[in-house]
Short mmCIF file of C-alpha atoms and ligand atoms in Angstrom, two decimals:
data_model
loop_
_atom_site.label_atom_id
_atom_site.label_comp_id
_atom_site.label_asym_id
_atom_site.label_seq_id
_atom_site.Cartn_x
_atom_site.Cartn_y
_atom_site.Cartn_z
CA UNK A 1 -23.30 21.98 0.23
CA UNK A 2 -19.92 21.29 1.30
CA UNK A 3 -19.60 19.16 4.60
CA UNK A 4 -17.76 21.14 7.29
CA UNK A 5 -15.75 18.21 8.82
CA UNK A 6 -12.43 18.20 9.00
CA UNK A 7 -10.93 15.10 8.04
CA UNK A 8 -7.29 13.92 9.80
CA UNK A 9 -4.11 12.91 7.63
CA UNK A 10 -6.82 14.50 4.58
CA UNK A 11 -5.76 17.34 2.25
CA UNK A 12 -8.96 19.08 1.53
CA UNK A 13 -7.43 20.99 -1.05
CA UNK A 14 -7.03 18.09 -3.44
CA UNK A 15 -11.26 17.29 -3.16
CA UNK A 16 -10.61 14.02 -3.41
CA UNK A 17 -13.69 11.32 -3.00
CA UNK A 18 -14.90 11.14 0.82
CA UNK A 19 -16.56 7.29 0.87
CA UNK A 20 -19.45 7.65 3.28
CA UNK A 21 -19.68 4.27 5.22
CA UNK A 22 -23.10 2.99 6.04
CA UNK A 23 -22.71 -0.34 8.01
CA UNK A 24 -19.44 -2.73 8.76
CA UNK A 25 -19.34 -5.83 8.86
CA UNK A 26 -16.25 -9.03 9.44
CA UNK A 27 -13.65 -7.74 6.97
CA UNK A 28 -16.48 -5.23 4.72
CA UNK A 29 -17.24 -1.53 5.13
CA UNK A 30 -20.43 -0.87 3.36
CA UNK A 31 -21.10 2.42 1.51
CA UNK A 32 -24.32 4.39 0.64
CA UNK A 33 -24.35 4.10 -2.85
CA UNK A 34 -24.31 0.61 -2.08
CA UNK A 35 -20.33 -0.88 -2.81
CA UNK A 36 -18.72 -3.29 -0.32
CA UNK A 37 -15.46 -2.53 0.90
CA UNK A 38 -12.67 -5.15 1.49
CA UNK A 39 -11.00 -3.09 4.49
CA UNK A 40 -7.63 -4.36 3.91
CA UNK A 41 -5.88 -2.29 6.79
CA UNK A 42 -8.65 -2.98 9.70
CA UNK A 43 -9.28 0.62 9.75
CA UNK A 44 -5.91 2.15 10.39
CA UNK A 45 -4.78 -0.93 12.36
CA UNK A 46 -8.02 -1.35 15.12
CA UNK A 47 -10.20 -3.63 14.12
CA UNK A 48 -8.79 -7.56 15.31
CA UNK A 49 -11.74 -10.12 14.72
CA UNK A 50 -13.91 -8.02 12.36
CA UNK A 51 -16.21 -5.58 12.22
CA UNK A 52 -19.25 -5.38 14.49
CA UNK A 53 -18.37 -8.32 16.05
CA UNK A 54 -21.90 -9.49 17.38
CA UNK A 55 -20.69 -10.02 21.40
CA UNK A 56 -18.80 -6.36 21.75
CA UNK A 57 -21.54 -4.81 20.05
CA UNK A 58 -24.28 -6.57 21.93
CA UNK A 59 -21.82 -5.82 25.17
CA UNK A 60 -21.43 -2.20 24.33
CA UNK A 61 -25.50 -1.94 23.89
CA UNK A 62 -26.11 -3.41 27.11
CA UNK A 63 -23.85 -1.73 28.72
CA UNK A 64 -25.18 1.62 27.47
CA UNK A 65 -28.89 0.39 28.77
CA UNK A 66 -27.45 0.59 32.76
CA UNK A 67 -24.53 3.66 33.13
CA UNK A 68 -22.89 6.30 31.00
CA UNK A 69 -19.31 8.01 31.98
CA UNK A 70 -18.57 8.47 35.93
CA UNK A 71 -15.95 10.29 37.71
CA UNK A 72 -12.56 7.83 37.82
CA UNK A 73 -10.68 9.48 40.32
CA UNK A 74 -11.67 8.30 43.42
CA UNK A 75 -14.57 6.31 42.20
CA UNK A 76 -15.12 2.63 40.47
CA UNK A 77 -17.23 0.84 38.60
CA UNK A 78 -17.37 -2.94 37.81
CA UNK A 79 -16.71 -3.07 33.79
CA UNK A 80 -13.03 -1.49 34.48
CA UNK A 81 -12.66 -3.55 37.73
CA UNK A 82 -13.56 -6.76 35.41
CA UNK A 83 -11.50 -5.54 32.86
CA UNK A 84 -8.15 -4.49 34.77
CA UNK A 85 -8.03 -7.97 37.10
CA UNK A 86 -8.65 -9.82 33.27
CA UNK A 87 -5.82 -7.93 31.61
CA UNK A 88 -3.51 -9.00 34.57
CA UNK A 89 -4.73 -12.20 34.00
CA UNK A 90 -4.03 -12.30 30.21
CA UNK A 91 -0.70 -10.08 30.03
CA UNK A 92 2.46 -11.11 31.95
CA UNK A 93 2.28 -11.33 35.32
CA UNK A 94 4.78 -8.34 36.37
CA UNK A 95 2.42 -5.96 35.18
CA UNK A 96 0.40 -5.48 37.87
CA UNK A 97 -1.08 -2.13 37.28
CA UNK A 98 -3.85 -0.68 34.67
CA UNK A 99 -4.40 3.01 34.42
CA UNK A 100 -7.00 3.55 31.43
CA UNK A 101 -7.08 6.39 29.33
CA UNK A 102 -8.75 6.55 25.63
CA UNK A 103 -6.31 6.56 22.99
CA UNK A 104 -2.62 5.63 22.05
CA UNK A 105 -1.12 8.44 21.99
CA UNK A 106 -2.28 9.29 25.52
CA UNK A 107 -1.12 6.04 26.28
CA UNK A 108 2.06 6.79 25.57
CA UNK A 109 1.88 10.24 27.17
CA UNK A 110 1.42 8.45 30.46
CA UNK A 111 3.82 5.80 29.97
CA UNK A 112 6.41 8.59 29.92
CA UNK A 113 4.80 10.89 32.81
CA UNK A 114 5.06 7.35 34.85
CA UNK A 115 8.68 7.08 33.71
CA UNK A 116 10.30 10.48 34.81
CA UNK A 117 7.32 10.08 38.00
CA UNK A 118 8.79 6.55 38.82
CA UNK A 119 12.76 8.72 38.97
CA UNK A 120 11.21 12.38 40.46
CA UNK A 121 9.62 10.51 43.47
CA UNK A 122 12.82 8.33 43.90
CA UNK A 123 14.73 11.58 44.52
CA UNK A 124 16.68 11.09 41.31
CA UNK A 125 15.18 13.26 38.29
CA UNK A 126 15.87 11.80 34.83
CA UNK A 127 14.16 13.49 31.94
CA UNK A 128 15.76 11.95 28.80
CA UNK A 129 14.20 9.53 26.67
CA UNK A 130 15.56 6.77 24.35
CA UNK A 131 13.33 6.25 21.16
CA UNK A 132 14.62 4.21 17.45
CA UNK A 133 14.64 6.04 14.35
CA UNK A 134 11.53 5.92 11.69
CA UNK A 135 9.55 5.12 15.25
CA UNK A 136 5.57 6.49 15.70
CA UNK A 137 3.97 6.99 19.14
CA UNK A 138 0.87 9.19 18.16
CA UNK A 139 0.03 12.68 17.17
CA UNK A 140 0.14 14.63 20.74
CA UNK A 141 3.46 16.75 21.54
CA UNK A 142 4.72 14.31 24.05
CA UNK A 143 3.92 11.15 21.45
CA UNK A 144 5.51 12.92 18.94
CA UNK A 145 8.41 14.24 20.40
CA UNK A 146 9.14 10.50 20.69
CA UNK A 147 8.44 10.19 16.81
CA UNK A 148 10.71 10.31 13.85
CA UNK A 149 10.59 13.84 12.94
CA UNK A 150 9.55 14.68 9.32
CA UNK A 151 6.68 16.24 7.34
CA UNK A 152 4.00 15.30 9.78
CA UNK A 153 5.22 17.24 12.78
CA UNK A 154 7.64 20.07 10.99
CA UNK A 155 5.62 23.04 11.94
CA UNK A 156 5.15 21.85 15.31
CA UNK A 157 8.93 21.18 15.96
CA UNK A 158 10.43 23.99 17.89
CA UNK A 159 7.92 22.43 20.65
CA UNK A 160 8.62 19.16 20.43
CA UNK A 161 10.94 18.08 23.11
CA UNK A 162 14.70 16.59 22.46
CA UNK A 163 15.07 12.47 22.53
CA UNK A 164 18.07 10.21 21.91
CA UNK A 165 17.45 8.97 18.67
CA UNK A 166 19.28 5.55 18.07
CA UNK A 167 19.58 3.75 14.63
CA UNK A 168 17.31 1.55 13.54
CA UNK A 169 18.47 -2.44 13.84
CA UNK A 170 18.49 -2.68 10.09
CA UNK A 171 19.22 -6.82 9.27
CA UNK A 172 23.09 -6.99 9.67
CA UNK A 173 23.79 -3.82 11.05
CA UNK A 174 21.97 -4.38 14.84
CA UNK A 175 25.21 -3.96 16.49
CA UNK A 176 25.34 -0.28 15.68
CA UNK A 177 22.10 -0.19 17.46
CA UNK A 178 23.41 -1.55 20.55
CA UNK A 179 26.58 0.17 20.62
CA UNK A 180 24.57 3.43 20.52
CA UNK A 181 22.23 2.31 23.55
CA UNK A 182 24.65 0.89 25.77
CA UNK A 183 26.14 4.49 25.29
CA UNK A 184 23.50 6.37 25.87
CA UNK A 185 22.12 4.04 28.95
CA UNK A 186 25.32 5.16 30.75
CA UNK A 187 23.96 8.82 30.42
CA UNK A 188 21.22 7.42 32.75
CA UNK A 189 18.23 8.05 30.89
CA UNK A 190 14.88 7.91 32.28
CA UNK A 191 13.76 5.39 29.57
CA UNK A 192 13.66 3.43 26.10
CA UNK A 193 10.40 3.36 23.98
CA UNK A 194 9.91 1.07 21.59
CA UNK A 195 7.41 -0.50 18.82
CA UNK A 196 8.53 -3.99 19.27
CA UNK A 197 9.32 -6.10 16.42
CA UNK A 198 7.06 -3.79 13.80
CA UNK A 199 7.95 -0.16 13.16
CA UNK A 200 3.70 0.84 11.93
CA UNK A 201 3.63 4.48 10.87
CA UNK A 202 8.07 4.80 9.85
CA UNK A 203 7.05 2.29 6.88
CA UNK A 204 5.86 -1.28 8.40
CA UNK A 205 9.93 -2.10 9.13
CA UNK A 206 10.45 -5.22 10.80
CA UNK A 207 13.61 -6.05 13.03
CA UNK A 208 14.41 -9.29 15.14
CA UNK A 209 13.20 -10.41 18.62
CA UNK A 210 16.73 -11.54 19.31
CA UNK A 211 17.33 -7.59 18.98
CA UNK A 212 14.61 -6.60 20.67
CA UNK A 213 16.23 -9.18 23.73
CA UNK A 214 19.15 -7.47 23.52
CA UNK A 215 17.75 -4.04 23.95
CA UNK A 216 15.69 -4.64 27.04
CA UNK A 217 18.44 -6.63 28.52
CA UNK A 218 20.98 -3.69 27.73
CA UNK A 219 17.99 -1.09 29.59
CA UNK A 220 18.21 -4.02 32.28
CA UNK A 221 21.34 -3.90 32.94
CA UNK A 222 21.88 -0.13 33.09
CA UNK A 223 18.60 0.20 35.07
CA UNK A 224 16.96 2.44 32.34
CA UNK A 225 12.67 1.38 31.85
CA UNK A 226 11.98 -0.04 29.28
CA UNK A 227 8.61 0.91 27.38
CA UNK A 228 6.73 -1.58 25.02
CA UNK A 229 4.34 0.74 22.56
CA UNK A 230 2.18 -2.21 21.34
CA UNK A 231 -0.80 0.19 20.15
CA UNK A 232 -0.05 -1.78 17.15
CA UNK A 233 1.52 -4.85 17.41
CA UNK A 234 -0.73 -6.31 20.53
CA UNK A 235 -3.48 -8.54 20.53
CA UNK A 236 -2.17 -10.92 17.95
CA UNK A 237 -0.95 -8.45 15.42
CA UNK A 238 2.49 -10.32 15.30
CA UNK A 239 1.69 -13.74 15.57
CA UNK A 240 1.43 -13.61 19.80
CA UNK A 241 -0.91 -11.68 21.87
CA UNK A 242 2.08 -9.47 22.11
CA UNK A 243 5.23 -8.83 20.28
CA UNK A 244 7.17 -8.63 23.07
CA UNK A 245 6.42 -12.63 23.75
CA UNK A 246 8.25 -13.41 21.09
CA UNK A 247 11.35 -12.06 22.76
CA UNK A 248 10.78 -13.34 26.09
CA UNK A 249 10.67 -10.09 27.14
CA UNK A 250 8.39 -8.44 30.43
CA UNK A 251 8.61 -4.37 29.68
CA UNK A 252 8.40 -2.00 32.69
CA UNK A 253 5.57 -0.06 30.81
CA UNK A 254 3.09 -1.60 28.25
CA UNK A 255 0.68 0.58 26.39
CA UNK A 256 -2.19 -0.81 24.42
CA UNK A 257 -4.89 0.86 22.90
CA UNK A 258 -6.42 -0.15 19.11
CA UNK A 259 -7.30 -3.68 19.62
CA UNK A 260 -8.20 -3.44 23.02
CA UNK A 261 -11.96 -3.08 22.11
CA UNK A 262 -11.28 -5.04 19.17
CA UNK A 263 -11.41 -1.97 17.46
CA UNK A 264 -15.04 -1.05 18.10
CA UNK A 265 -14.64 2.21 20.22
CA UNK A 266 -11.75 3.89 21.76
CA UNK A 267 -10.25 3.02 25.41
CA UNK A 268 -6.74 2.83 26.43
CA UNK A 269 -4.33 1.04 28.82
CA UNK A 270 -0.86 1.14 30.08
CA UNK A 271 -0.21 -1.30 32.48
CA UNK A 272 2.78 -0.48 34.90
CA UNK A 273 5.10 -3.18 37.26
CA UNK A 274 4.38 -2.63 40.79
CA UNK A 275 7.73 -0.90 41.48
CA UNK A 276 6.60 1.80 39.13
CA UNK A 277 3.28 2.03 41.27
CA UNK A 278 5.09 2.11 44.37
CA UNK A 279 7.10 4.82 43.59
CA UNK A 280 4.25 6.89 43.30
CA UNK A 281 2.39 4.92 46.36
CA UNK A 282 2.53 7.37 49.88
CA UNK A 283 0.96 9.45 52.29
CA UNK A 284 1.99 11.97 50.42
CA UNK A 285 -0.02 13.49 48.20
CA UNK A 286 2.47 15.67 45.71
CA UNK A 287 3.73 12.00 44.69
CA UNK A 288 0.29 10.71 43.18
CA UNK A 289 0.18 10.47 39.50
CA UNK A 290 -1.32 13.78 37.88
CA UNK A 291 -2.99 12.55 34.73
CA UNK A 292 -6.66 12.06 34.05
CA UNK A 293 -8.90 12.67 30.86
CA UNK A 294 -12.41 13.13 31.57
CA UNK A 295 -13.58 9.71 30.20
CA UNK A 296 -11.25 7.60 31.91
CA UNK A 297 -12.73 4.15 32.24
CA UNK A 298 -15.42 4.76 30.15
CA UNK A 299 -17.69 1.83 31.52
CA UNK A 300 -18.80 1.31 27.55
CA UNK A 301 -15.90 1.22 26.48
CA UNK A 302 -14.26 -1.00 29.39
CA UNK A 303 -17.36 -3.47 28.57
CA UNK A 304 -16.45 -3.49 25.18
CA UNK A 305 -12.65 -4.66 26.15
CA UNK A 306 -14.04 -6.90 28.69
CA UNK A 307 -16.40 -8.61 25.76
CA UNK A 308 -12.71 -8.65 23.58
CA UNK A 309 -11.08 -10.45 26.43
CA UNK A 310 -13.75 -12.85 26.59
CA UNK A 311 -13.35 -13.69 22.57
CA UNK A 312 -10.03 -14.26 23.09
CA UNK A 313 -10.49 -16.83 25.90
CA UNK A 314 -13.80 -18.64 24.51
CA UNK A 315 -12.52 -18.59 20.68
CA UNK A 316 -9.45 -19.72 19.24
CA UNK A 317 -8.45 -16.47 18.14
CA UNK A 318 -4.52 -17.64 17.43
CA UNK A 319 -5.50 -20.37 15.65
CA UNK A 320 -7.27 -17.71 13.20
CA UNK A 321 -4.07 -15.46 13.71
CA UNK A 322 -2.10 -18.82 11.79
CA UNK A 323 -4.27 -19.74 9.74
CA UNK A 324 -4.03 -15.74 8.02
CA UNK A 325 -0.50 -15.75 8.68
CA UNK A 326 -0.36 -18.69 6.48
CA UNK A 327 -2.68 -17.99 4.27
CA UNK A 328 -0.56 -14.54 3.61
CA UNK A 329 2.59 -16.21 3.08
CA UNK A 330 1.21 -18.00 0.29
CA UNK A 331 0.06 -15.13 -1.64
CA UNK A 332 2.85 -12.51 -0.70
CA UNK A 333 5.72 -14.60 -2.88
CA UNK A 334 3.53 -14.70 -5.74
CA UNK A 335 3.92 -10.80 -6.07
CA UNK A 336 6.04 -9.47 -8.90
CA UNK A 337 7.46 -5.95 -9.66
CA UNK A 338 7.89 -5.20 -6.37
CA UNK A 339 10.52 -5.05 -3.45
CA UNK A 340 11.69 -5.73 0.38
CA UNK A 341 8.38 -8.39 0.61
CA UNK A 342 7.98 -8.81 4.14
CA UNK A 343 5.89 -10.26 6.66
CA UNK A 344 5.10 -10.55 10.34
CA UNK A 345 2.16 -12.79 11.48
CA UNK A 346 -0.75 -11.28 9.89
CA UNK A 347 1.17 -7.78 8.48
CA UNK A 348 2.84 -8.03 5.13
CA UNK A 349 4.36 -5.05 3.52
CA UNK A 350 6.34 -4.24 0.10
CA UNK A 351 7.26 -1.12 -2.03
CA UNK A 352 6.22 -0.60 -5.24
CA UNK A 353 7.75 1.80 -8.17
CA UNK A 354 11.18 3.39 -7.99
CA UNK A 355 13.12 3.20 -4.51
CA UNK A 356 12.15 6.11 -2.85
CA UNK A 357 10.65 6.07 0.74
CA UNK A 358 9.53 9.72 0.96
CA UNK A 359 5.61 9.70 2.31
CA UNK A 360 4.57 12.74 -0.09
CA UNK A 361 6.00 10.81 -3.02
CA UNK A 362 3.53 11.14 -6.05
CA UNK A 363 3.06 7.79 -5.96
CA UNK A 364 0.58 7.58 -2.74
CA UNK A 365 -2.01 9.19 -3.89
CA UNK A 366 -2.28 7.25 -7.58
CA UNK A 367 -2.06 4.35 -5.19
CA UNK A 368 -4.75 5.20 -2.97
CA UNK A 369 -7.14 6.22 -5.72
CA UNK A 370 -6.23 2.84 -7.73
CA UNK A 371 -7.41 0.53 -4.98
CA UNK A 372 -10.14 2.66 -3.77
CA UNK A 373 -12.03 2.43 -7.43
CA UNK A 374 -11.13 -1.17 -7.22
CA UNK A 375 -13.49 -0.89 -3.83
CA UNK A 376 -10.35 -1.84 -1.60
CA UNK A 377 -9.18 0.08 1.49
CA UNK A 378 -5.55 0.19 1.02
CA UNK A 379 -4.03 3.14 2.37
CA UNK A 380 0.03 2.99 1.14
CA UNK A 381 2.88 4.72 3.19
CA UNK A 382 4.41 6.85 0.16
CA UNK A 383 5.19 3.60 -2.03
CA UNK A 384 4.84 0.99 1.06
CA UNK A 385 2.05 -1.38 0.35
CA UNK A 386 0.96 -3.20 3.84
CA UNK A 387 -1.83 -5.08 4.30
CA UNK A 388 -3.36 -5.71 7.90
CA UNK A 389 -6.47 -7.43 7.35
CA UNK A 390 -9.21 -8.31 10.49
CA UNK A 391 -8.43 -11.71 11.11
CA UNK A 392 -11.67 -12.72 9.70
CA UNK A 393 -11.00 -12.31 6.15
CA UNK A 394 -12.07 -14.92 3.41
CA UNK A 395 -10.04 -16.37 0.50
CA UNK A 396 -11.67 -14.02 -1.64
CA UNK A 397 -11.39 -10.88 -0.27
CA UNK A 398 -7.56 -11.60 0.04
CA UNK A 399 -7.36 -12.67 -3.34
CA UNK A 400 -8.62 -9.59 -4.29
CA UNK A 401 -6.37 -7.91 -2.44
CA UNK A 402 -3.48 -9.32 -4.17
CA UNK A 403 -4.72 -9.49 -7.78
CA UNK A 404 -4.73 -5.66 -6.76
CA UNK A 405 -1.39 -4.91 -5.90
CA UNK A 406 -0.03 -7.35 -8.52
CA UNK A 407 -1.91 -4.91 -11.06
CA UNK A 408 -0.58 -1.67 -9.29
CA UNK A 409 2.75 -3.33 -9.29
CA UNK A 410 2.71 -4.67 -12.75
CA UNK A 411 0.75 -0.79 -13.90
CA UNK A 412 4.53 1.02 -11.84
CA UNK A 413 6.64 -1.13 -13.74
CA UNK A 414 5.45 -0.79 -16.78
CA UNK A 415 5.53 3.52 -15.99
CA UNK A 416 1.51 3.68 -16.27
CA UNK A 417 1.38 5.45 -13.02
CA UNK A 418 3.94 8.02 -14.00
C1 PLP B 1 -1.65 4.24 16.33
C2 PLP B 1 -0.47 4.25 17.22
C3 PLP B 1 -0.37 5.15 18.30
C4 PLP B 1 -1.39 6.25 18.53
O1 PLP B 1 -2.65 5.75 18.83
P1 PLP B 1 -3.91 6.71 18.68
O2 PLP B 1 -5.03 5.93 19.26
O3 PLP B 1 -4.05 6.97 17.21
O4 PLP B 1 -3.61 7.96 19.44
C5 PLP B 1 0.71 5.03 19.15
N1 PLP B 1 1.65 4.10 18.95
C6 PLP B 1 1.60 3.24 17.92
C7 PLP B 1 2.68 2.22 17.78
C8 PLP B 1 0.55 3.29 17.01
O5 PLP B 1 0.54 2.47 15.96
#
């Protein structure tokens, strides 16, 4: 019988292989019919320390034993408490506000109600947003109206809402970058959003954080907020806890989601400075913030984040961030047949086969298949290889990753894949 789920980002058309996972475990997925995974992406970009990591899970279980979901409006509990005075510990000290919600992309839906919120309740509505090209903020209407725009979103477009789109900093051409936001910040905008340092979903692109400076100093300047998305790049991704340390800079709005539980189950954040608060802050009640999902502050999940928070304090969880950086670099130069090799702290990314950077090319899909009979979870953007491994992985497993994509390379050049 055929199963009736629905898989996302999946045509079902194409039947091909479903891997039912059994158990995880560090950097494994284990199947039914008994083959162990090497989960070379951390499970679309979640999991930090590994799988199943033995004090979330035994946090989430206990947990579960004393409280399920309560009302967050007007009610607390202590594992969000905990959790939101520990984030303001860990993240810089402007941000002095947590709202939770459960996933990126309503992360970034609030980020951007808070934005034109923060300008209604000053008296002076600004509705336009600033976004860079090839740029992903999730799959809901708001998250993707701040997206590039391509096959993922065409039948949804006449909905999706209009942005000022401004070039991406390509190496030697960030000026034309700049040029286009200080133009458009003097159109008063209500805001910039950004994936700092590491574009994910537009192809794992990679610009500078003397850039990324220059951009939040430019939204600065004109008074325009300035949004860090670090679904993806925070906790560690990068190199730092976030990307934006790197530049030096303090966003007005953070949003983190992914790694936040270490990947185990879903919770989200974005974390506000106090002016933004404020400006919602009165007697008045048509100026509080209107947005709540019904499992905000799920106290599971918030012990879950709490347990992450604690693994990043008690273990040296950047010295293991290094030590796979390095251990990356080593093996990413040793790669033949292929193009643009990049890397970022623990992401590295290259295209294989002709130049082409269209996400339905052929190419995917002979890709995907290729590493998952090779027991790998590799999951290519059109012909952009990236790997973004739990920071846990062995020697072995990443030398299997490699010996992979050196085949896969070595199998396009040679025109085996067609
Ligand atoms: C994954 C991602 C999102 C969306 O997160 P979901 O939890 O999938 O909704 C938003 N922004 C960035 C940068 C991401 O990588």
């Amino acid at each position: 019988m055929t199963s009736p789920v629905w898989h996302p980002f999946t045509q079902h058309g194409l039947n091909e292989p479903i891997p039912r996972i059994v158990r995880t475990e560090g950097a494994a997925l284990h199947t039914d019919d008994g083959r162990r995974i090497i989960d070379a992406i951390s499970s679309w970009w979640v999991t930090t320390h590994g799988h199943s990591h033995p004090r979330i899970m035994a946090a989430i279980a206990d947990q579960a034993s004393r409280m399920d979901q309560i009302i967050f409006a007007g009610w607390t509990h202590e594992p969000a408490e905990t959790l939101a005075r520990e984030l303001t510990r860990i993240m810089p000290p402007e941000l002095t506000r947590v709202f939770f919600s459960d996933s990126g992309s309503t992360a970034v839906e609030v980020a951007l109600k808070m934005a034109l919120g923060y300008w209604a309740n000053r008296g002076e509505p600004r509705h336009r947003i600033l976004v860079l090209e090839h740029s992903y903020h999730g799959d809901t209407i708001g998250a993707m109206s701040v997206g590039a725009r391509g096959v993922f979103n065409r039948a949804y477009s006449p909905l999706l809402f209009d942005v000022g789109t401004l070039p991406f900093p390509v190496q030697g051409a960030e000026q034309a970058m700049l040029d286009a936001l200080e133009a458009a910040c003097r159109e008063h905008p209500a805001a910039l959003i950004v994936e700092p340092l590491l574009l994910g979903a537009g192809g794992m692109l990679i610009y500078s954080p003397e850039t990324l400076a220059q951009m939040a100093a430019i939204c600065a300047r004109h008074g325009v907020l300035f949004i860090a998305d670090e679904v993806m790049t925070g906790w560690g991704r990068t190199g730092t806890l976030l990307a934006c340390e790197q530049a030096g800079v303090v966003p007005d709005i953070l949003c983190l989601s992914k790694g936040l539980t270490g990947g185990a189950i879903p919770l989200a954040v974005t974390m506000a400075r106090e002016p933004i608060f404020e400006a919602h802050r009165s007697t008045d009640r048509s100026t509080m913030f209107f947005h709540s999902s019904s499992y905000t502050a799920n106290p599971i999940a918030c012990a879950a984040a709490v347990a992450n928070l604690e693994i990043w304090r008690d273990e040296p969880v950047l010295d293991r961030i290094a030590d796979l950086t390095e251990r990356q670099s080593t093996r990413l130069p040793a790669l033949t047949n292929i193009r643009n090799a990049r890397q970022i702290g623990t992401v590295t990314a290259m295209e294989l086969g002709a130049p082409s950077s269209a996400y339905l090319s052929d190419l995917g899909p002979k890709l995907l298949a290729f590493f998952r009979e090779r027991n790998l979870l590799l999951r290519p953007l059109g012909n952009t290889v990236y790997v973004m491994p739990p920071y846990c992985i062995g020697d072995d497993d990443l030398d299997a990753i490699y010996s992979a994509i050196a085949d896969a390379a070595a199998s396009c050049a040679s025109g085996s894949f067609g």
